[in-house]
mmCIF file of C-alpha atoms and ligand atoms in Angstrom:
data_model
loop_
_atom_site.group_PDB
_atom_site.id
_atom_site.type_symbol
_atom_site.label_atom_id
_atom_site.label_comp_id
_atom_site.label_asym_id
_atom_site.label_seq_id
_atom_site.Cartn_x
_atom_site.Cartn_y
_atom_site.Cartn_z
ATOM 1 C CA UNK I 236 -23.098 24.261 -19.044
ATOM 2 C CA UNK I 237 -19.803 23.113 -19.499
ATOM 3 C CA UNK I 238 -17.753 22.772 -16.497
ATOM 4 C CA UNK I 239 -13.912 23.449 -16.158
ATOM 5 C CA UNK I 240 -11.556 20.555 -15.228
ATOM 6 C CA UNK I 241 -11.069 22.885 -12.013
ATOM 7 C CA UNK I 242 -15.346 22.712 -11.214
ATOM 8 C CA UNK I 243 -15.029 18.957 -11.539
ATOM 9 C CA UNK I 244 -11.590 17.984 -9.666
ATOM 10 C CA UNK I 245 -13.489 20.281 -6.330
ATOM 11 C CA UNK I 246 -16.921 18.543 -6.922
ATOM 12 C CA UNK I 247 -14.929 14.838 -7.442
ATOM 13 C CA UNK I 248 -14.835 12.828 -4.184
ATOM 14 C CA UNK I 249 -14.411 9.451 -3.185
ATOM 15 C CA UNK I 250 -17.735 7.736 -2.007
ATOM 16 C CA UNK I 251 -18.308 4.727 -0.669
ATOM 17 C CA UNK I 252 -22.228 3.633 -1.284
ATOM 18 C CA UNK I 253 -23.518 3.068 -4.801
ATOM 19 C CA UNK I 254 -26.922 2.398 -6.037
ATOM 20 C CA UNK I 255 -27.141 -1.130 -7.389
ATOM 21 C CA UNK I 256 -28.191 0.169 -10.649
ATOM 22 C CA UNK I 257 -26.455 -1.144 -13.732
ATOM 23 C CA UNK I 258 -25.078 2.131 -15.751
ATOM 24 C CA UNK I 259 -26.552 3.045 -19.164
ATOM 25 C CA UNK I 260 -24.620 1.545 -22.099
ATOM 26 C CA UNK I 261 -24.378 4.624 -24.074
ATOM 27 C CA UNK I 262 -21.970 5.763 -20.536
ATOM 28 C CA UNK I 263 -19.837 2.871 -20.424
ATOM 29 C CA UNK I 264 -19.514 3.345 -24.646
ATOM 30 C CA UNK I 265 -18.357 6.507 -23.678
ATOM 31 C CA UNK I 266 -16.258 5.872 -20.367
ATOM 32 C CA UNK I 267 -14.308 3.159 -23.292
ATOM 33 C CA UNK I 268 -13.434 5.747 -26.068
ATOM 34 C CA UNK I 269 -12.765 8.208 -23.616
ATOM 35 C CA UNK I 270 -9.805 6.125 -22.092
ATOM 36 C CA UNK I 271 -9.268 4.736 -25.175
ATOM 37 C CA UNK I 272 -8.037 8.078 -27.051
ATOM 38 C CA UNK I 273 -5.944 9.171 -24.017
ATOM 39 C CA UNK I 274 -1.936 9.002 -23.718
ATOM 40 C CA UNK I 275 -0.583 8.629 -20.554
ATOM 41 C CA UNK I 276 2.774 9.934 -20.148
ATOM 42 C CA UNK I 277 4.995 7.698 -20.946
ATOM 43 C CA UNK I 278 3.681 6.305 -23.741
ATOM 44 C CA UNK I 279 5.574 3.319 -24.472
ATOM 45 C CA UNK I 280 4.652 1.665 -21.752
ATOM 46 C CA UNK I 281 1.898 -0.986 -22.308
ATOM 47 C CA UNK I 282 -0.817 -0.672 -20.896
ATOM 48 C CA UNK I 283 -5.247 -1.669 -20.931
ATOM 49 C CA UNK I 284 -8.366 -1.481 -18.860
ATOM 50 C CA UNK I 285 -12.043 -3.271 -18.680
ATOM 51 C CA UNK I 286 -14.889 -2.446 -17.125
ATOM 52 C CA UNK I 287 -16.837 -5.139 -15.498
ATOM 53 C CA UNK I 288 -20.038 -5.329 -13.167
ATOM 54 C CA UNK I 289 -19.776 -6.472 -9.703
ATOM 55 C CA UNK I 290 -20.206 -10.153 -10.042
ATOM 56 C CA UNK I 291 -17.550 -10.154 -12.489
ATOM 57 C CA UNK I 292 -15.255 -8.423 -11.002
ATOM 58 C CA UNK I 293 -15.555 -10.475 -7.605
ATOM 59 C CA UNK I 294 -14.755 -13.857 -9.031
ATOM 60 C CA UNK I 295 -11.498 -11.883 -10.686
ATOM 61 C CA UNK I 296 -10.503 -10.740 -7.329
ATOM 62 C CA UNK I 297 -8.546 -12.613 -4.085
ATOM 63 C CA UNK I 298 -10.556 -10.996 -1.933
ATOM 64 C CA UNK I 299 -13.950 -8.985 -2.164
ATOM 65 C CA UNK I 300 -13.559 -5.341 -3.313
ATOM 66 C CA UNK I 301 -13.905 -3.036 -0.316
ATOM 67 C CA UNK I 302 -17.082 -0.955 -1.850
ATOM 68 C CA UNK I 303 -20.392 -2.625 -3.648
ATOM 69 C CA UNK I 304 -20.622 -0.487 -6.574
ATOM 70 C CA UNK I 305 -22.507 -2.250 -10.098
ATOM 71 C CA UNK I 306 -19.317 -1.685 -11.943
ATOM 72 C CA UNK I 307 -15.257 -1.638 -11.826
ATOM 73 C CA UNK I 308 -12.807 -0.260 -13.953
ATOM 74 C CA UNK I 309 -9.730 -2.374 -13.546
ATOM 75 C CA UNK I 310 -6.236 -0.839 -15.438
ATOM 76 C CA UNK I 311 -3.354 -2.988 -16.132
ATOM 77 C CA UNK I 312 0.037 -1.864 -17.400
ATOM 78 C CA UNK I 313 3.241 -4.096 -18.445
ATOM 79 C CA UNK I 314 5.541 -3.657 -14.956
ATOM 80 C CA UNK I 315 7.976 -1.165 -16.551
ATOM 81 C CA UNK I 316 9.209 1.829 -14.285
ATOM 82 C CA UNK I 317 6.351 4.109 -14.190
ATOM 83 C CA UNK I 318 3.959 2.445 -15.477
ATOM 84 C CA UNK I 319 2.157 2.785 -11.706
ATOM 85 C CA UNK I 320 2.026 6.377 -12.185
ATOM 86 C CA UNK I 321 0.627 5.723 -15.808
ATOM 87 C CA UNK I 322 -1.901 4.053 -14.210
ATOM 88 C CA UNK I 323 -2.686 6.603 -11.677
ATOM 89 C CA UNK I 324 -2.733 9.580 -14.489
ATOM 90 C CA UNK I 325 -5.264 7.217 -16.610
ATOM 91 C CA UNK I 326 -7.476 6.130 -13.573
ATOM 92 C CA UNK I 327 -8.062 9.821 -12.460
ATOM 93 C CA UNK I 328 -8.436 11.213 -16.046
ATOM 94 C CA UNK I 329 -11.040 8.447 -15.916
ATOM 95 C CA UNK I 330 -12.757 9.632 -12.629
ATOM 96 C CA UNK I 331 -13.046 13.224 -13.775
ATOM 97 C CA UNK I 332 -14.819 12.162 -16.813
ATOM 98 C CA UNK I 333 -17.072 10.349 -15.179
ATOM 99 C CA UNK I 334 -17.820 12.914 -12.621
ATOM 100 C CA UNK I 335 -18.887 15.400 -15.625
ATOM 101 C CA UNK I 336 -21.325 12.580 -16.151
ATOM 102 C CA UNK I 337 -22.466 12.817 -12.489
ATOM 103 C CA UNK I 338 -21.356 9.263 -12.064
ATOM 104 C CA UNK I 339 -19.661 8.583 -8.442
ATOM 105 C CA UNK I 340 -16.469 7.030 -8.229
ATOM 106 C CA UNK I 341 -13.701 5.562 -5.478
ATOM 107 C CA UNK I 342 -10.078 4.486 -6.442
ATOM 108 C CA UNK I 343 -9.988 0.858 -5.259
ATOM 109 C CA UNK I 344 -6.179 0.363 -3.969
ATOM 110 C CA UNK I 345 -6.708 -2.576 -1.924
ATOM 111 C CA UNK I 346 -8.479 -4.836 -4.722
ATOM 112 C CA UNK I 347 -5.667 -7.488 -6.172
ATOM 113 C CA UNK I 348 -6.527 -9.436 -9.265
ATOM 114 C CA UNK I 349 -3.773 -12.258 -9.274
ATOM 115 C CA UNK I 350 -2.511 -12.637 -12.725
ATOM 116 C CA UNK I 351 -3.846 -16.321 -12.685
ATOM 117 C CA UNK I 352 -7.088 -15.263 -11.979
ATOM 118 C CA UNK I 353 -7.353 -12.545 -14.203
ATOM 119 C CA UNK I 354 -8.418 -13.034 -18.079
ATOM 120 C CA UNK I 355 -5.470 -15.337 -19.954
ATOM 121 C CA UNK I 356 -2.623 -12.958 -21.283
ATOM 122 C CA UNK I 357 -3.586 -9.925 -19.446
ATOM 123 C CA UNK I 358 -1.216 -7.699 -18.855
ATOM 124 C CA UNK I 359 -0.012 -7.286 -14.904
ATOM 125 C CA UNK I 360 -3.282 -5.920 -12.551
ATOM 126 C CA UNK I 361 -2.772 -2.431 -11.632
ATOM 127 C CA UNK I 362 -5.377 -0.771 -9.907
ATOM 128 C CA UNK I 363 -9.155 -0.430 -9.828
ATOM 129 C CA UNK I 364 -11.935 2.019 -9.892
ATOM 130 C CA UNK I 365 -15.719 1.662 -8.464
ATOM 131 C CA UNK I 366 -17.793 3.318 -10.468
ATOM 132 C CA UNK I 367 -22.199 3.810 -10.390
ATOM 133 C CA UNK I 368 -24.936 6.063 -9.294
ATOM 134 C CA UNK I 369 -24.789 7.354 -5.772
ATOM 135 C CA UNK I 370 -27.565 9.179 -3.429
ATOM 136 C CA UNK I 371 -24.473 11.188 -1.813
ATOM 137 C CA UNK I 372 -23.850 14.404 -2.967
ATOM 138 C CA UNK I 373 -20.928 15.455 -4.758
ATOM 139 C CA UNK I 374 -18.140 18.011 -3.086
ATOM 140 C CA UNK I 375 -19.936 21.395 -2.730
ATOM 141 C CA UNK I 376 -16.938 23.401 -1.449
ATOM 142 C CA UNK I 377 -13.175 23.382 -1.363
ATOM 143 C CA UNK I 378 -14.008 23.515 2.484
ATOM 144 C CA UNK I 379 -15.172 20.161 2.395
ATOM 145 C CA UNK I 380 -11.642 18.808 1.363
ATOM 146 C CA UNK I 381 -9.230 17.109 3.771
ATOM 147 C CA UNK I 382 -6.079 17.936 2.295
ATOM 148 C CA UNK I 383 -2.388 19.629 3.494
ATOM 149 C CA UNK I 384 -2.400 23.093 3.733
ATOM 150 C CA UNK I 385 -0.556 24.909 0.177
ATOM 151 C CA UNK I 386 2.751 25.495 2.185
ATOM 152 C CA UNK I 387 3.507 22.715 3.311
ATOM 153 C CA UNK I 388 3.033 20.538 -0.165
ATOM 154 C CA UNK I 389 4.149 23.491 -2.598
ATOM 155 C CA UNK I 390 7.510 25.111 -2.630
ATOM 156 C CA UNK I 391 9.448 28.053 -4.563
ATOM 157 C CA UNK I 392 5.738 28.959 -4.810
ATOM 158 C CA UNK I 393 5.715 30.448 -7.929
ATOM 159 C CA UNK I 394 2.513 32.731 -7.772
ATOM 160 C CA UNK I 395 1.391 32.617 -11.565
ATOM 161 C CA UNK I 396 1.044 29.037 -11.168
ATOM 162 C CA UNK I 397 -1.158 28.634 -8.234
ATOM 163 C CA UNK I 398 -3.831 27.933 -9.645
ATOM 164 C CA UNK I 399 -2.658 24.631 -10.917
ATOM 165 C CA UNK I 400 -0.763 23.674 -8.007
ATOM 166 C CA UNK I 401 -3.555 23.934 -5.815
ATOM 167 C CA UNK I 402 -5.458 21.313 -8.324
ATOM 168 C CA UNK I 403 -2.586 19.184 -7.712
ATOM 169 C CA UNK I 404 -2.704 19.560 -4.036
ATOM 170 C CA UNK I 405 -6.524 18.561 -3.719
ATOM 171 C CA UNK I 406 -5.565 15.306 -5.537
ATOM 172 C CA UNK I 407 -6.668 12.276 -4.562
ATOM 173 C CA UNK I 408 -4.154 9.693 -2.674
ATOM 174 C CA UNK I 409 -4.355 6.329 -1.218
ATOM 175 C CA UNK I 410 -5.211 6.415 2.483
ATOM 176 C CA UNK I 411 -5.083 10.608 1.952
ATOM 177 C CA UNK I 412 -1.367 9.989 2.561
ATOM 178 C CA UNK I 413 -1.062 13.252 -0.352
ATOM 179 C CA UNK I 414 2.544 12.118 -1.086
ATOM 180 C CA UNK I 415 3.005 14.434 -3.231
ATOM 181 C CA UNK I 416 5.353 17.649 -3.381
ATOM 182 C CA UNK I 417 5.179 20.270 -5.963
ATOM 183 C CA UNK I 418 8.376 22.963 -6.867
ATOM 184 C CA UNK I 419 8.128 25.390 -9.570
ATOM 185 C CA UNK I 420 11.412 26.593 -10.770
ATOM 186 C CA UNK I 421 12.011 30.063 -13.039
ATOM 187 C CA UNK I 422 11.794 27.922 -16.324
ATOM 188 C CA UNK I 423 8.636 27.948 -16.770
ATOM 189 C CA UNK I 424 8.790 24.352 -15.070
ATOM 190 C CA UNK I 425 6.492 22.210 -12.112
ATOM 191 C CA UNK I 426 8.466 19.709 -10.767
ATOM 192 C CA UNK I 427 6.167 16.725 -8.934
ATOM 193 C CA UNK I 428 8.505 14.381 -5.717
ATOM 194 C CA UNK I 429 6.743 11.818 -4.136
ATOM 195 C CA UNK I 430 7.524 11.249 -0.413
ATOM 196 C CA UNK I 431 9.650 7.824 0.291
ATOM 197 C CA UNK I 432 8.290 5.665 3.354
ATOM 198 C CA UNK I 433 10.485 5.873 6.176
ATOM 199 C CA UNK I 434 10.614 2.417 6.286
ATOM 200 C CA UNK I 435 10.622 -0.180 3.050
ATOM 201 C CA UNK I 436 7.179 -0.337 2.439
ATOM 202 C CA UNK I 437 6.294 -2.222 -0.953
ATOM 203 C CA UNK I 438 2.673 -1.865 -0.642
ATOM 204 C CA UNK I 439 2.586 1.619 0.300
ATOM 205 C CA UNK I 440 4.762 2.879 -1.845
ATOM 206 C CA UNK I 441 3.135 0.703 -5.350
ATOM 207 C CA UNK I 442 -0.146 3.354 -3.998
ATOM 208 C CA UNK I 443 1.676 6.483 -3.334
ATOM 209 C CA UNK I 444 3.164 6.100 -7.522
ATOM 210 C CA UNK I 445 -0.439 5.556 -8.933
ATOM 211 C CA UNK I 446 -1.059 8.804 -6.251
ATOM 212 C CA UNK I 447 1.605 10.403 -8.172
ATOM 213 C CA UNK I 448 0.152 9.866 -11.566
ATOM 214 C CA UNK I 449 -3.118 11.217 -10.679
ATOM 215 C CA UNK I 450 -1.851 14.204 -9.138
ATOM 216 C CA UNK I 451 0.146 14.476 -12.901
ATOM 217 C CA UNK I 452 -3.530 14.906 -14.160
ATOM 218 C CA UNK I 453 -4.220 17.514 -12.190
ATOM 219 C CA UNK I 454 -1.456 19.469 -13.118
ATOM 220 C CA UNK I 455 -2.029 18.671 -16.766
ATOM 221 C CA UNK I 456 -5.295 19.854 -16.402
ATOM 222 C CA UNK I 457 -5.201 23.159 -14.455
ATOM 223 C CA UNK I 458 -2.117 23.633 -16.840
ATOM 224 C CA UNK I 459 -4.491 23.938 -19.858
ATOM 225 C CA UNK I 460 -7.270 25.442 -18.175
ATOM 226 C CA UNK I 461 -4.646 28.103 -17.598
ATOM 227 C CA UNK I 462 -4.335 28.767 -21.445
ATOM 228 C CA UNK I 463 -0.533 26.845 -21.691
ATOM 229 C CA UNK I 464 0.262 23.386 -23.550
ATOM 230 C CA UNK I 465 1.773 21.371 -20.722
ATOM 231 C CA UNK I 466 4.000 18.647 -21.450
ATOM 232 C CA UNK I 467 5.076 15.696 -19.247
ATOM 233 C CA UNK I 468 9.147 15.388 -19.389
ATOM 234 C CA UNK I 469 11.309 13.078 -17.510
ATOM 235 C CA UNK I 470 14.239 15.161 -16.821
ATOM 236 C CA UNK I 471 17.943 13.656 -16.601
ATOM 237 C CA UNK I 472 19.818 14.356 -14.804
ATOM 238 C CA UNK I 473 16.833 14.467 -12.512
ATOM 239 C CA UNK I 474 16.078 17.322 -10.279
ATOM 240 C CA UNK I 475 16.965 17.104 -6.549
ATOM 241 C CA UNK I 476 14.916 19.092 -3.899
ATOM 242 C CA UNK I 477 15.162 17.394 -0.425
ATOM 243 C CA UNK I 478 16.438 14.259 0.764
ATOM 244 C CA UNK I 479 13.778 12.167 1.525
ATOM 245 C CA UNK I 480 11.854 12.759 -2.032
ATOM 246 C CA UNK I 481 12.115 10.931 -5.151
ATOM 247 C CA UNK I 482 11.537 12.544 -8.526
ATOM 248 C CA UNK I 483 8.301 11.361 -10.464
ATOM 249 C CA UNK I 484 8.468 14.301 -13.367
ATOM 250 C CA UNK I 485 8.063 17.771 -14.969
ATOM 251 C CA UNK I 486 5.527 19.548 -16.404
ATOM 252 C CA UNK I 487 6.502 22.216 -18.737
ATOM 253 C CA UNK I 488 4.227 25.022 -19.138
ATOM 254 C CA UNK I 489 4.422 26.479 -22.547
HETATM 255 C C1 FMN Y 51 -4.380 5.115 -5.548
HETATM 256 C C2 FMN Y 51 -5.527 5.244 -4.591
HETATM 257 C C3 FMN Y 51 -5.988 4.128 -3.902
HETATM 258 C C4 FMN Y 51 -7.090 4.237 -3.050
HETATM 259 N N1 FMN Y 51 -7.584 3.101 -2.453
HETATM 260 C C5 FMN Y 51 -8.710 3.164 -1.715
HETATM 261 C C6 FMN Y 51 -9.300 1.971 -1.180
HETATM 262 O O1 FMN Y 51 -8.780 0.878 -1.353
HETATM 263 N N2 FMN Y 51 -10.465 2.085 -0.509
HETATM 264 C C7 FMN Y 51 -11.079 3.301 -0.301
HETATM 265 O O2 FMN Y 51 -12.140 3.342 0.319
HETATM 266 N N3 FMN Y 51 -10.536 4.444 -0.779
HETATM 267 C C8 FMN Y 51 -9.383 4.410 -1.497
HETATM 268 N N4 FMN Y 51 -8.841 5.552 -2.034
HETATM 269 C C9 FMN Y 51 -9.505 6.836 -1.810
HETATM 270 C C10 FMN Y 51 -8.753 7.680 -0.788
HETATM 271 O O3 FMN Y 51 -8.986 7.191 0.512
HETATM 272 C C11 FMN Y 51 -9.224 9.138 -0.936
HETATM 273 O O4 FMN Y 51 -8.832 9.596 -2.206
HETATM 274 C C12 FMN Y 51 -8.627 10.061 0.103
HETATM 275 O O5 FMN Y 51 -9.048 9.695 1.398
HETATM 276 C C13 FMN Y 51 -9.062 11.512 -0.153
HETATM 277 O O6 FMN Y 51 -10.452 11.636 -0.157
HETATM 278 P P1 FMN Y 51 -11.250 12.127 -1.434
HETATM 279 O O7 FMN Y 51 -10.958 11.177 -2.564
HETATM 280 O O8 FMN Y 51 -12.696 12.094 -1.020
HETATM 281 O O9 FMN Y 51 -10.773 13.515 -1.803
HETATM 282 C C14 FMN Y 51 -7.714 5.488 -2.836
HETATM 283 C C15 FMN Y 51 -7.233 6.619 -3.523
HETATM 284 C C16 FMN Y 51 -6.156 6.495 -4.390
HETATM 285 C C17 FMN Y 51 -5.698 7.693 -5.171
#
C-alpha cells in the first residue's frame, strides 16, 4: 500500500545503529534519480550530492562520522544565502524517500568534509546523511515523538491548516533544538521564522538553517497531501512576527 507523506514523516526517526550490510544497487539507483529530479527552493543556487560507503566517506572526513552506517549521503551547495536551507529541504526529501523504502536514516550535522579533502572542484560540504538497514523499529506513534507542544511553535493558528503545520512541527532539527516557528496569515499563506541564538553562534545557527529547510519539506508535503499546489516564495519586504526570529520563507497554499 502506498503510504502518505504524513504515514512516513510519523514513522521517520533518527537511529543510531545500522546493520553493516551494503544496500542493494537497484536502492541507491533509485535514492540518485530521486534527488536528482527534485528542485529545492531556490533553484538557482548550485548545488550536488554523492553517496558513498563508510570507508569512503571516513577518509573524506576530519573526524570520524558520529554513527557506523554502510553508506552516507553527503550534499554540497555553492555558499549563497540559503543554500543551507536548500540543503536541509533536499536532505529530508531524501530521508522520507528512503524511509518508504524501509531504509533507516540519521542527519549527520557534526560530520565536516574540508574542501581540501573532499573530491577536486566540489562544491562547498554541506551536510550529511547515514543511511542502511537497521534492527530498530521505525516510529509507531506520534506519542513516541519528542517535539514542542502545537502552541508554542504555531501561531495565528489557522485551523484548516493544521494538518500541515503539525508535519512541520514533528520535523526533524539538529540537537531537537525545533527552531522553527510557523504563522499562517488570512492569505492563504504559512510563514516559516527560525529562532536566532541568543548569543553569536556560527555553528549552531549553519544547523538550525538546514533545520529550516527540512521543516520547508514538511510543509510542502502536508501542503499537497492536503489537495493544494504549495509554492515556496521569498517575500520582500519580508514578514515580521517577533523580535528574536528571522524570516526563512512562505508557502503559499493554492
Ligand atoms: C540538520 C540536522 C543535524 C543533525 N545532526 C545530528 C548529528 O550530528 N548526530 C546525531 O546523532 N543526530 C543528528 N541529528 C538528528 C537529531 O538529533 C534528531 O533529528 C532530533 O533529536 C529529533 O529526533 P528524531 O529525528 O528521532 O525525530 C540532526 C538532525 C538535523 C535535522
Amino acid at each position: 500500500m502506498h503510504e502518505t507523506y504524513g504515514d512516513l514523516i510519523r514513522q521517520r526517526k533518527s537511529f543510531r545503529s545500522f546493520r553493516q550490510e551494503p544496500l542493494p544497487e537497484a536502492l541507491m539507483e533509485g535514492l540518485i534519480d530521486f534527488l536528482s529530479d527534485l528542485t529545492p527552493p531556490e533553484a538557482e543556487i548550485d548545488w550536488n550530492f554523492d553517496t558513498l560507503p563508510y570507508l569512503d566517506m571516513v577518509k573524506l572526513c576530519s573526524t570520524e562520522p558520529g554513527v557506523k552506517a554502510p553508506c552516507y549521503l553527503i550534499l554540497r551547495a555553492e555558499r549563497k544565502r540559503f543554500s543551507l536551507q536548500n540543503c536541509g529541504y533536499l536532505g529530508e526529501r531524501a530521508v522520507l524517500w528512503l524511509t518508504e523504502q524501509g531504509i533507516a536514516t540519521c542527519w549527520q550535522g557534526s560530520v565536516q568534509i574540508r574542501s581540501d579533502a573532499d573530491f577536486e572542484g566540489s562544491l562547498p560540504f554541506v551536510t550529511a546523511i547515514a543511511l542502511g538497514y537497521s534492527d530498530e523499529p521505525f516510529r509507531k506513534s506520534e506519542a513516541e515523538f519528542d517535539r514542542k507542544p502545537y502552541d508554542k511553535v504555531v501561531f495565528n493558528r489557522e485551523e484548516k491548516y493544521r494538518p500541515i503545520l503539525e508535519l512541520g512541527r514533528l520535523s526533524p532539527s539538529s540537537f531537537n533544538r525545533q527552531p522553527c516557528v510557523f504563522v499562517t496569515d488570512d492569505r492563504q499563506r504559512i510563514h516559516l521564522f527560525r529562532k536566532k541564538s541568543l548569543l553569536p553562534n556560527p555553528v549552531q545557527e549553519f544547523q538550525q538553517c538546514v533545520d529550516a529547510g527540512a521543516a520547508m519539506a514538511h510543509l510542502e508535503l502536508g501542503a499537497l497531501e492536503q489537495g493544494y499546489t504549495p509554492k515556496f516564495n521569498r517575500m520582500y519586504p519580508m514578514p515580521r512576527f517577533k523580535a528574536g526570529l528571522t524570516y526563512q520563507i512562505s508557502v503559499e497554499l493554492s
